[in-house]
Amino acid sequence: MVHSRHRDKQTVADEDSSRGRSTIAVHAGESRQKYGDAITDAIFCSSTFTFTDSQSVIDFIEQKQHREEYGRYGSPGEKFVEAKIAALEGGQEAVLFASGMAAIVGLLMTKLGHGDEIIFFDECYHRSREFCTKHLSRYGVVTRQVPTCDYAAMEAAITPKTRLLISESPTNPHLSCIDMERFVQIGREHGVETLIDATLATPCNLRSIEAGVDYVLHSATKYLGGHNDLLAGVVIGQSDSLEPVRNLRGVMGAVSAPHNIYLLARGLKTLELRMDRHNKNGLAVAEFLQDHPRVERVYYPGLSTHPYYEVARRTMRGYGGLVTFLVKGADWRETADVIDAVTIPRIGPSLGGVESLIEQPMVMSYYGCTPQEREQYGIPDNMIRLACGIENTEDLIADLAQALTI
Ligand SMILES: *Cc1c(COP(=O)(O)O)cnc(C)c1O
């Protein structure tokens, strides 16, 4: 039997919603006075939770008592961090998962059944697309992909069976930005729910819930955790819509371990400070690359040359640390030489941590694809994705300058 986990009716998070992001990030979701009078939350390494007597078991099952039962259904640390993230995003409730992909899989498996249809913009995280096209299809869910930001195509693809409209914003790795108003309006007009994967934006740069999106999703592995030391994912939305998601998570068992949760809560406290630096580094690096003779094209929403600059400027507070660019006239090997020549960013997948990371999508994530598939996904051989960390801006630029002279 699966029990939904009930949130403490602690109103701290609600009261906090008018405060600044950092105030919320540091304090929301936490009790003021904690176990052992410690200022930090305890890490409860407990797989199960005990009852004083049989009556208290019955009271819990009859939902007269809100408490923990068994680690797969929730834990005390998880409760704090979920409340903190819900407050940061301005949503009613958050459900934490073991990774971003677990969150996507959990949400889609909950909301979709045989015969249902979903529509998503085609620029997206490779594994999200893979889950929809390769796996959901086996359960009779039909996936329709339409060109990113083609709102007319999205609307035209809606049928009475459509259950969910899905997009990232900004997209990975092309950094296209969604016009939230139009996206939400299409969903509302047709009675279809909307989902935004706002991993690249964070609640600091984009206010998806305020724009009316039904579900906001983050890979907390990236900026929310922020230190390249954990995996987690989260879905934020209305409590009643998320209750079945929470129940399925309890069945899937895609929960985070207590130490992981502690690291996430700790990372979140500096989210806004880190984002300010990621935003600064991203913009400065994009501007530097844009003027560089060896660079063919830069994808960054903060550049006035970016196709979605106006949308981004209207809806975002900053544009994040991810910068994608093409090395002019370079084949895959010459592009790899640029990557091999940098001395500060490490070579690796992922983004959003304090350490800068650099990669060639053709080599890192799309090596197994055919050239035709890479062309279809918009991944040329000379594309580099740089995830700026929080290092000093001048150092990152000087490092890129020397790598590009090679
Ligand atoms: C990384 C990422 C994911 C997947 O998250 P994991 O935590 O790695 O499972 C999903 N969406 C986007 C946009 C991502 O960048």
Short mmCIF file of C-alpha atoms and ligand atoms in Angstrom, two decimals:
data_model
loop_
_atom_site.label_atom_id
_atom_site.label_comp_id
_atom_site.label_asym_id
_atom_site.label_seq_id
_atom_site.Cartn_x
_atom_site.Cartn_y
_atom_site.Cartn_z
CA MET A 1 0.00 0.00 0.00
CA VAL A 2 1.34 3.40 -0.95
CA HIS A 3 0.81 6.41 1.22
CA SER A 4 1.22 9.91 -0.07
CA ARG A 5 3.66 11.82 2.04
CA HIS A 6 2.09 14.84 3.64
CA ARG A 7 3.96 18.04 3.91
CA ASP A 8 4.20 19.74 7.22
CA LYS A 9 1.77 22.59 7.18
CA GLN A 10 4.65 24.82 8.12
CA THR A 11 3.90 28.18 6.58
CA VAL A 12 7.47 29.45 6.52
CA ALA A 13 7.81 28.78 2.81
CA ASP A 14 4.57 30.61 1.98
CA GLU A 15 5.45 33.60 4.11
CA ASP A 16 8.80 33.73 2.42
CA SER A 17 7.51 34.02 -1.13
CA SER A 18 7.73 37.82 -1.21
CA ARG A 19 11.33 37.81 -0.04
CA GLY A 20 14.46 37.77 -2.18
CA ARG A 21 15.82 34.58 -3.73
CA SER A 22 18.78 34.31 -1.37
CA THR A 23 16.69 34.89 1.76
CA ILE A 24 14.34 32.17 0.56
CA ALA A 25 17.21 29.87 -0.42
CA VAL A 26 18.87 30.16 2.97
CA HIS A 27 15.80 29.94 5.21
CA ALA A 28 12.72 28.50 3.50
CA GLY A 29 11.61 25.00 4.43
CA GLU A 30 13.73 24.88 7.57
CA SER A 31 12.60 24.87 11.16
CA ARG A 32 14.04 27.76 13.10
CA GLN A 33 15.11 25.59 16.00
CA LYS A 34 16.52 22.23 15.01
CA TYR A 35 17.47 18.90 16.48
CA GLY A 36 20.32 19.30 18.98
CA ASP A 37 19.95 23.09 18.69
CA ALA A 38 22.19 22.85 15.62
CA ILE A 39 21.98 25.62 13.03
CA THR A 40 22.23 23.09 10.19
CA ASP A 41 19.76 20.33 9.45
CA ALA A 42 20.64 16.85 10.64
CA ILE A 43 21.31 14.07 8.15
CA PHE A 44 18.91 11.32 9.14
CA CYS A 45 20.45 8.08 7.89
CA SER A 46 17.28 6.14 8.47
CA SER A 47 15.71 3.69 6.03
CA THR A 48 12.65 3.25 8.23
CA PHE A 49 10.79 5.22 10.90
CA THR A 50 9.34 3.68 14.04
CA PHE A 51 5.97 3.98 15.78
CA THR A 52 5.37 4.13 19.53
CA ASP A 53 2.42 1.69 19.37
CA SER A 54 -0.15 0.12 17.04
CA GLN A 55 -2.61 2.99 17.49
CA SER A 56 -0.07 5.43 16.07
CA VAL A 57 0.32 3.16 13.01
CA ILE A 58 -3.46 3.28 12.50
CA ASP A 59 -3.53 7.05 13.05
CA PHE A 60 -0.86 7.44 10.37
CA ILE A 61 -2.67 5.20 7.87
CA GLU A 62 -5.92 7.08 8.51
CA GLN A 63 -3.96 10.28 7.82
CA LYS A 64 -4.60 11.69 11.28
CA GLN A 65 -0.88 11.96 11.87
CA HIS A 66 1.67 13.39 9.43
CA ARG A 67 5.06 11.74 9.75
CA GLU A 68 7.54 9.52 7.94
CA GLU A 69 7.03 5.80 7.48
CA TYR A 70 9.66 4.24 5.22
CA GLY A 71 12.56 5.83 3.30
CA ARG A 72 11.19 5.10 -0.17
CA TYR A 73 8.11 7.25 0.56
CA GLY A 74 10.05 10.20 1.95
CA SER A 75 12.47 11.36 4.63
CA PRO A 76 12.86 14.37 6.94
CA GLY A 77 15.71 15.92 4.91
CA GLU A 78 13.75 15.51 1.72
CA LYS A 79 10.81 17.37 3.26
CA PHE A 80 13.01 20.39 4.03
CA VAL A 81 14.68 20.52 0.64
CA GLU A 82 11.38 20.08 -1.23
CA ALA A 83 9.84 22.97 0.70
CA LYS A 84 12.90 25.10 -0.04
CA ILE A 85 12.76 24.40 -3.79
CA ALA A 86 8.97 24.93 -3.94
CA ALA A 87 9.43 28.32 -2.23
CA LEU A 88 12.28 29.28 -4.57
CA GLU A 89 10.25 28.43 -7.66
CA GLY A 90 7.08 29.99 -6.23
CA GLY A 91 5.14 26.74 -6.59
CA GLN A 92 2.84 24.94 -4.18
CA GLU A 93 4.85 21.76 -3.89
CA ALA A 94 8.02 20.06 -5.10
CA VAL A 95 8.75 16.35 -5.49
CA LEU A 96 12.40 15.36 -5.32
CA PHE A 97 13.80 12.51 -7.42
CA ALA A 98 17.13 10.68 -7.57
CA SER A 99 18.08 12.47 -10.81
CA GLY A 100 16.68 14.82 -13.43
CA MET A 101 15.89 11.88 -15.71
CA ALA A 102 14.11 10.07 -12.87
CA ALA A 103 11.98 13.21 -12.44
CA ILE A 104 11.11 13.32 -16.15
CA VAL A 105 10.38 9.59 -16.30
CA GLY A 106 8.36 9.75 -13.07
CA LEU A 107 6.24 12.67 -14.21
CA LEU A 108 5.56 11.27 -17.70
CA MET A 109 4.83 7.76 -16.43
CA THR A 110 2.35 9.23 -13.97
CA LYS A 111 0.53 11.48 -16.39
CA LEU A 112 0.41 9.32 -19.53
CA GLY A 113 -1.31 6.12 -20.51
CA HIS A 114 -1.96 4.02 -23.60
CA GLY A 115 -3.28 6.14 -26.49
CA ASP A 116 -2.22 9.48 -25.02
CA GLU A 117 -0.13 11.91 -27.02
CA ILE A 118 2.56 14.41 -26.10
CA ILE A 119 4.13 17.19 -28.13
CA PHE A 120 7.60 18.56 -27.55
CA PHE A 121 9.90 21.11 -29.13
CA ASP A 122 12.65 19.21 -30.87
CA GLU A 123 15.72 20.84 -29.33
CA CYS A 124 16.09 19.01 -26.07
CA TYR A 125 18.19 16.96 -23.73
CA HIS A 126 19.13 13.83 -25.66
CA ARG A 127 17.92 11.36 -23.03
CA SER A 128 14.54 13.08 -22.60
CA ARG A 129 13.94 12.62 -26.31
CA GLU A 130 15.16 9.03 -26.08
CA PHE A 131 12.76 8.26 -23.25
CA CYS A 132 9.80 9.63 -25.20
CA THR A 133 10.57 8.14 -28.60
CA LYS A 134 12.07 4.78 -27.58
CA HIS A 135 10.35 3.89 -24.33
CA LEU A 136 7.03 5.69 -23.95
CA SER A 137 6.18 4.43 -27.42
CA ARG A 138 6.32 0.85 -26.09
CA TYR A 139 3.47 1.75 -23.72
CA GLY A 140 1.35 3.17 -26.53
CA VAL A 141 2.12 6.84 -25.94
CA VAL A 142 2.55 8.82 -29.15
CA THR A 143 5.26 11.48 -29.23
CA ARG A 144 5.13 14.34 -31.70
CA GLN A 145 8.16 16.58 -32.16
CA VAL A 146 7.77 20.02 -33.68
CA PRO A 147 10.48 22.58 -34.48
CA THR A 148 11.52 24.58 -31.42
CA CYS A 149 9.55 27.81 -30.98
CA ASP A 150 7.21 26.96 -33.87
CA TYR A 151 4.06 27.69 -31.89
CA ALA A 152 1.77 27.27 -34.90
CA ALA A 153 3.18 23.78 -35.51
CA MET A 154 2.72 22.90 -31.84
CA GLU A 155 -0.87 24.06 -31.89
CA ALA A 156 -1.56 22.24 -35.17
CA ALA A 157 -0.20 18.99 -33.70
CA ILE A 158 -2.72 19.02 -30.82
CA THR A 159 -5.44 16.36 -31.00
CA PRO A 160 -8.13 15.38 -28.48
CA LYS A 161 -5.63 12.80 -27.17
CA THR A 162 -2.88 15.34 -26.39
CA ARG A 163 -2.09 15.40 -22.68
CA LEU A 164 1.10 17.40 -22.33
CA LEU A 165 3.12 20.11 -24.13
CA ILE A 166 6.81 19.90 -23.28
CA SER A 167 9.74 22.23 -23.75
CA GLU A 168 13.04 23.18 -22.27
CA SER A 169 13.92 26.84 -21.82
CA PRO A 170 16.62 27.69 -22.63
CA THR A 171 17.18 24.56 -24.73
CA ASN A 172 20.27 22.40 -24.50
CA PRO A 173 22.66 23.00 -26.29
CA HIS A 174 21.17 25.61 -28.67
CA LEU A 175 19.89 27.93 -25.92
CA SER A 176 16.65 28.82 -27.67
CA CYS A 177 14.20 30.56 -25.33
CA ILE A 178 10.49 29.84 -25.16
CA ASP A 179 7.89 32.59 -25.20
CA MET A 180 6.19 31.36 -22.03
CA GLU A 181 3.04 33.40 -22.59
CA ARG A 182 2.37 31.80 -25.97
CA PHE A 183 3.30 28.33 -24.78
CA VAL A 184 1.02 28.56 -21.74
CA GLN A 185 -1.78 30.12 -23.78
CA ILE A 186 -1.76 27.26 -26.31
CA GLY A 187 -2.01 24.76 -23.47
CA ARG A 188 -4.87 26.62 -21.78
CA GLU A 189 -6.87 27.13 -24.97
CA HIS A 190 -6.77 23.42 -25.71
CA GLY A 191 -7.04 22.18 -22.13
CA VAL A 192 -3.59 20.56 -22.29
CA GLU A 193 -1.09 20.74 -19.42
CA THR A 194 2.37 22.29 -19.91
CA LEU A 195 5.81 21.24 -18.72
CA ILE A 196 8.99 23.31 -18.82
CA ASP A 197 12.41 21.80 -18.12
CA ALA A 198 14.00 24.97 -16.72
CA THR A 199 17.29 23.33 -15.73
CA LEU A 200 19.38 25.83 -17.71
CA ALA A 201 17.46 28.82 -16.35
CA THR A 202 16.95 28.06 -12.62
CA PRO A 203 14.31 29.88 -10.56
CA CYS A 204 16.73 32.82 -10.39
CA ASN A 205 16.68 33.53 -14.12
CA LEU A 206 13.18 32.42 -15.13
CA ARG A 207 9.81 32.50 -13.32
CA SER A 208 8.00 29.62 -15.01
CA ILE A 209 5.25 29.08 -12.41
CA GLU A 210 4.38 32.79 -12.46
CA ALA A 211 4.09 32.52 -16.25
CA GLY A 212 1.42 29.85 -15.71
CA VAL A 213 3.30 26.66 -16.55
CA ASP A 214 1.72 23.60 -14.86
CA TYR A 215 4.94 21.68 -14.14
CA VAL A 216 8.48 22.99 -13.83
CA LEU A 217 11.27 20.48 -13.85
CA HIS A 218 14.95 20.81 -12.94
CA SER A 219 17.92 18.53 -13.08
CA ALA A 220 19.13 19.61 -9.62
CA THR A 221 22.41 17.94 -10.56
CA LYS A 222 23.20 21.18 -12.39
CA TYR A 223 22.79 24.69 -10.95
CA LEU A 224 20.57 23.85 -7.95
CA GLY A 225 23.17 21.52 -6.44
CA GLY A 226 25.84 23.60 -8.11
CA HIS A 227 29.03 21.79 -7.08
CA ASN A 228 29.26 18.82 -9.47
CA ASP A 229 28.95 16.51 -6.47
CA LEU A 230 25.43 15.09 -6.59
CA LEU A 231 22.60 13.85 -8.80
CA ALA A 232 19.00 14.93 -8.16
CA GLY A 233 15.89 16.05 -9.99
CA VAL A 234 12.74 17.89 -8.99
CA VAL A 235 9.24 18.62 -10.29
CA ILE A 236 7.32 21.65 -9.00
CA GLY A 237 3.59 22.27 -9.40
CA GLN A 238 0.19 22.19 -7.69
CA SER A 239 -0.06 19.78 -4.75
CA ASP A 240 -3.07 17.86 -6.08
CA SER A 241 -1.42 17.34 -9.48
CA LEU A 242 1.78 16.14 -7.85
CA GLU A 243 0.23 13.68 -5.40
CA PRO A 244 0.09 10.85 -7.96
CA VAL A 245 3.65 11.73 -9.03
CA ARG A 246 4.79 11.34 -5.44
CA ASN A 247 2.95 8.04 -5.16
CA LEU A 248 4.59 6.64 -8.29
CA ARG A 249 7.99 7.78 -7.03
CA GLY A 250 7.33 5.74 -3.90
CA VAL A 251 6.70 2.71 -6.11
CA MET A 252 9.65 3.37 -8.47
CA GLY A 253 11.98 3.99 -5.55
CA ALA A 254 13.73 6.84 -7.37
CA VAL A 255 14.54 8.68 -4.14
CA SER A 256 17.65 10.56 -3.05
CA ALA A 257 19.94 9.36 -0.30
CA PRO A 258 20.14 11.47 2.90
CA HIS A 259 23.73 12.70 2.33
CA ASN A 260 22.81 13.69 -1.19
CA ILE A 261 19.84 15.68 0.07
CA TYR A 262 22.03 17.48 2.57
CA LEU A 263 24.48 18.48 -0.19
CA LEU A 264 21.60 19.76 -2.30
CA ALA A 265 20.16 21.84 0.56
CA ARG A 266 23.61 23.24 1.23
CA GLY A 267 24.24 24.03 -2.43
CA LEU A 268 20.88 25.77 -2.77
CA LYS A 269 21.77 28.35 -0.15
CA THR A 270 24.25 30.02 -2.50
CA LEU A 271 22.18 29.57 -5.67
CA GLU A 272 21.59 33.26 -6.33
CA LEU A 273 25.19 34.24 -5.61
CA ARG A 274 26.45 31.53 -7.92
CA MET A 275 23.94 32.39 -10.64
CA ASP A 276 25.07 36.02 -10.59
CA ARG A 277 28.60 34.85 -11.43
CA HIS A 278 27.46 32.21 -13.95
CA ASN A 279 25.38 34.91 -15.67
CA LYS A 280 28.29 37.35 -15.69
CA ASN A 281 30.76 34.76 -16.99
CA GLY A 282 28.35 33.45 -19.63
CA LEU A 283 27.66 36.90 -21.05
CA ALA A 284 31.31 38.03 -20.99
CA VAL A 285 32.53 34.81 -22.63
CA ALA A 286 29.77 34.96 -25.27
CA GLU A 287 30.68 38.57 -26.11
CA PHE A 288 34.36 37.67 -26.31
CA LEU A 289 33.68 34.70 -28.60
CA GLN A 290 31.31 36.68 -30.80
CA ASP A 291 34.10 39.07 -31.75
CA HIS A 292 36.75 36.36 -32.22
CA PRO A 293 37.96 35.72 -35.79
CA ARG A 294 38.08 31.92 -35.25
CA VAL A 295 34.45 31.75 -34.16
CA GLU A 296 31.72 31.19 -36.73
CA ARG A 297 28.69 31.51 -34.51
CA VAL A 298 27.80 31.88 -30.83
CA TYR A 299 24.57 30.64 -29.26
CA TYR A 300 23.81 32.70 -26.15
CA PRO A 301 20.43 34.34 -25.39
CA GLY A 302 22.08 37.43 -23.92
CA LEU A 303 23.60 38.40 -27.29
CA SER A 304 21.51 40.78 -29.39
CA THR A 305 22.37 38.59 -32.42
CA HIS A 306 20.66 35.55 -30.84
CA PRO A 307 17.31 34.77 -32.51
CA TYR A 308 15.52 34.68 -29.16
CA TYR A 309 17.22 37.69 -27.60
CA GLU A 310 13.99 39.71 -27.33
CA VAL A 311 12.09 36.86 -25.66
CA ALA A 312 15.00 36.23 -23.31
CA ARG A 313 15.36 39.90 -22.40
CA ARG A 314 11.64 40.15 -21.65
CA THR A 315 11.40 36.99 -19.56
CA MET A 316 14.81 36.29 -18.01
CA ARG A 317 16.82 38.01 -15.30
CA GLY A 318 20.10 36.55 -16.57
CA TYR A 319 21.11 34.07 -19.24
CA GLY A 320 23.17 31.49 -17.37
CA GLY A 321 26.65 30.06 -17.78
CA LEU A 322 26.17 27.86 -20.82
CA VAL A 323 27.68 29.15 -24.08
CA THR A 324 27.66 27.12 -27.30
CA PHE A 325 29.80 28.12 -30.28
CA LEU A 326 31.09 26.92 -33.64
CA VAL A 327 34.79 27.03 -34.54
CA LYS A 328 35.08 28.65 -37.99
CA GLY A 329 35.98 26.22 -40.77
CA ALA A 330 37.11 23.54 -38.32
CA ASP A 331 36.61 19.80 -38.75
CA TRP A 332 35.94 17.63 -35.71
CA ARG A 333 39.66 17.15 -34.96
CA GLU A 334 40.54 20.85 -35.14
CA THR A 335 37.59 21.52 -32.86
CA ALA A 336 38.84 18.87 -30.43
CA ASP A 337 42.26 20.60 -30.50
CA VAL A 338 40.66 23.78 -29.11
CA ILE A 339 39.05 21.78 -26.31
CA ASP A 340 42.31 19.98 -25.55
CA ALA A 341 44.14 23.31 -25.34
CA VAL A 342 42.07 24.94 -22.58
CA THR A 343 43.61 24.78 -19.12
CA ILE A 344 40.79 25.87 -16.79
CA PRO A 345 37.55 24.16 -17.93
CA ARG A 346 37.66 20.40 -17.43
CA ILE A 347 36.53 18.15 -20.25
CA GLY A 348 33.29 16.49 -19.29
CA PRO A 349 29.52 16.41 -19.68
CA SER A 350 27.16 18.35 -17.40
CA LEU A 351 26.94 22.02 -16.47
CA GLY A 352 25.91 24.28 -13.64
CA GLY A 353 28.68 23.49 -11.16
CA VAL A 354 31.34 25.81 -9.77
CA GLU A 355 33.96 24.21 -12.06
CA SER A 356 33.76 25.16 -15.75
CA LEU A 357 33.21 22.22 -18.09
CA ILE A 358 33.82 22.02 -21.82
CA GLU A 359 32.79 19.43 -24.38
CA GLN A 360 32.27 18.77 -28.06
CA PRO A 361 28.68 17.47 -28.34
CA MET A 362 29.58 15.40 -31.42
CA VAL A 363 32.17 13.49 -29.36
CA MET A 364 30.60 13.59 -25.88
CA SER A 365 26.87 12.95 -26.27
CA TYR A 366 26.21 12.22 -29.94
CA TYR A 367 29.14 9.99 -30.92
CA GLY A 368 26.85 7.00 -31.33
CA CYS A 369 24.55 8.89 -33.72
CA THR A 370 24.84 8.82 -37.49
CA PRO A 371 25.93 12.04 -39.24
CA GLN A 372 22.35 12.33 -40.53
CA GLU A 373 20.96 12.14 -36.99
CA ARG A 374 23.46 14.74 -35.79
CA GLU A 375 22.43 17.03 -38.61
CA GLN A 376 18.77 16.50 -37.73
CA TYR A 377 19.48 17.40 -34.07
CA GLY A 378 21.53 20.45 -35.10
CA ILE A 379 24.87 19.14 -33.80
CA PRO A 380 27.67 20.06 -36.26
CA ASP A 381 31.18 18.60 -35.79
CA ASN A 382 32.64 22.04 -34.97
CA MET A 383 30.28 22.76 -32.08
CA ILE A 384 31.70 23.38 -28.59
CA ARG A 385 29.59 23.64 -25.45
CA LEU A 386 31.19 25.56 -22.64
CA ALA A 387 29.52 25.54 -19.23
CA CYS A 388 31.07 28.50 -17.43
CA GLY A 389 31.62 27.90 -13.74
CA ILE A 390 32.20 30.59 -11.14
CA GLU A 391 35.91 31.16 -11.82
CA ASN A 392 37.01 34.74 -12.43
CA THR A 393 35.79 36.08 -15.74
CA GLU A 394 39.17 37.42 -16.93
CA ASP A 395 40.81 34.04 -16.36
CA LEU A 396 38.22 32.15 -18.41
CA ILE A 397 38.52 34.63 -21.27
CA ALA A 398 42.34 34.59 -21.24
CA ASP A 399 42.27 30.80 -21.29
CA LEU A 400 39.91 30.68 -24.26
CA ALA A 401 41.99 33.30 -26.06
CA GLN A 402 45.13 31.14 -25.82
CA ALA A 403 43.23 27.95 -26.77
CA LEU A 404 41.81 29.63 -29.90
CA THR A 405 45.25 30.71 -31.15
CA ILE A 406 46.21 27.03 -31.60
C1 LIG B 1 21.15 17.14 -17.24
C2 LIG B 1 19.81 17.43 -17.76
C3 LIG B 1 18.76 16.54 -17.57
C4 LIG B 1 18.94 15.20 -16.89
O1 LIG B 1 19.25 15.35 -15.53
P1 LIG B 1 20.10 14.25 -14.69
O2 LIG B 1 20.14 14.86 -13.33
O3 LIG B 1 21.43 14.14 -15.36
O4 LIG B 1 19.34 12.98 -14.76
C5 LIG B 1 17.51 16.89 -18.06
N1 LIG B 1 17.30 18.06 -18.70
C6 LIG B 1 18.30 18.95 -18.91
C7 LIG B 1 18.00 20.22 -19.61
C8 LIG B 1 19.59 18.66 -18.45
O5 LIG B 1 20.57 19.54 -18.68
#
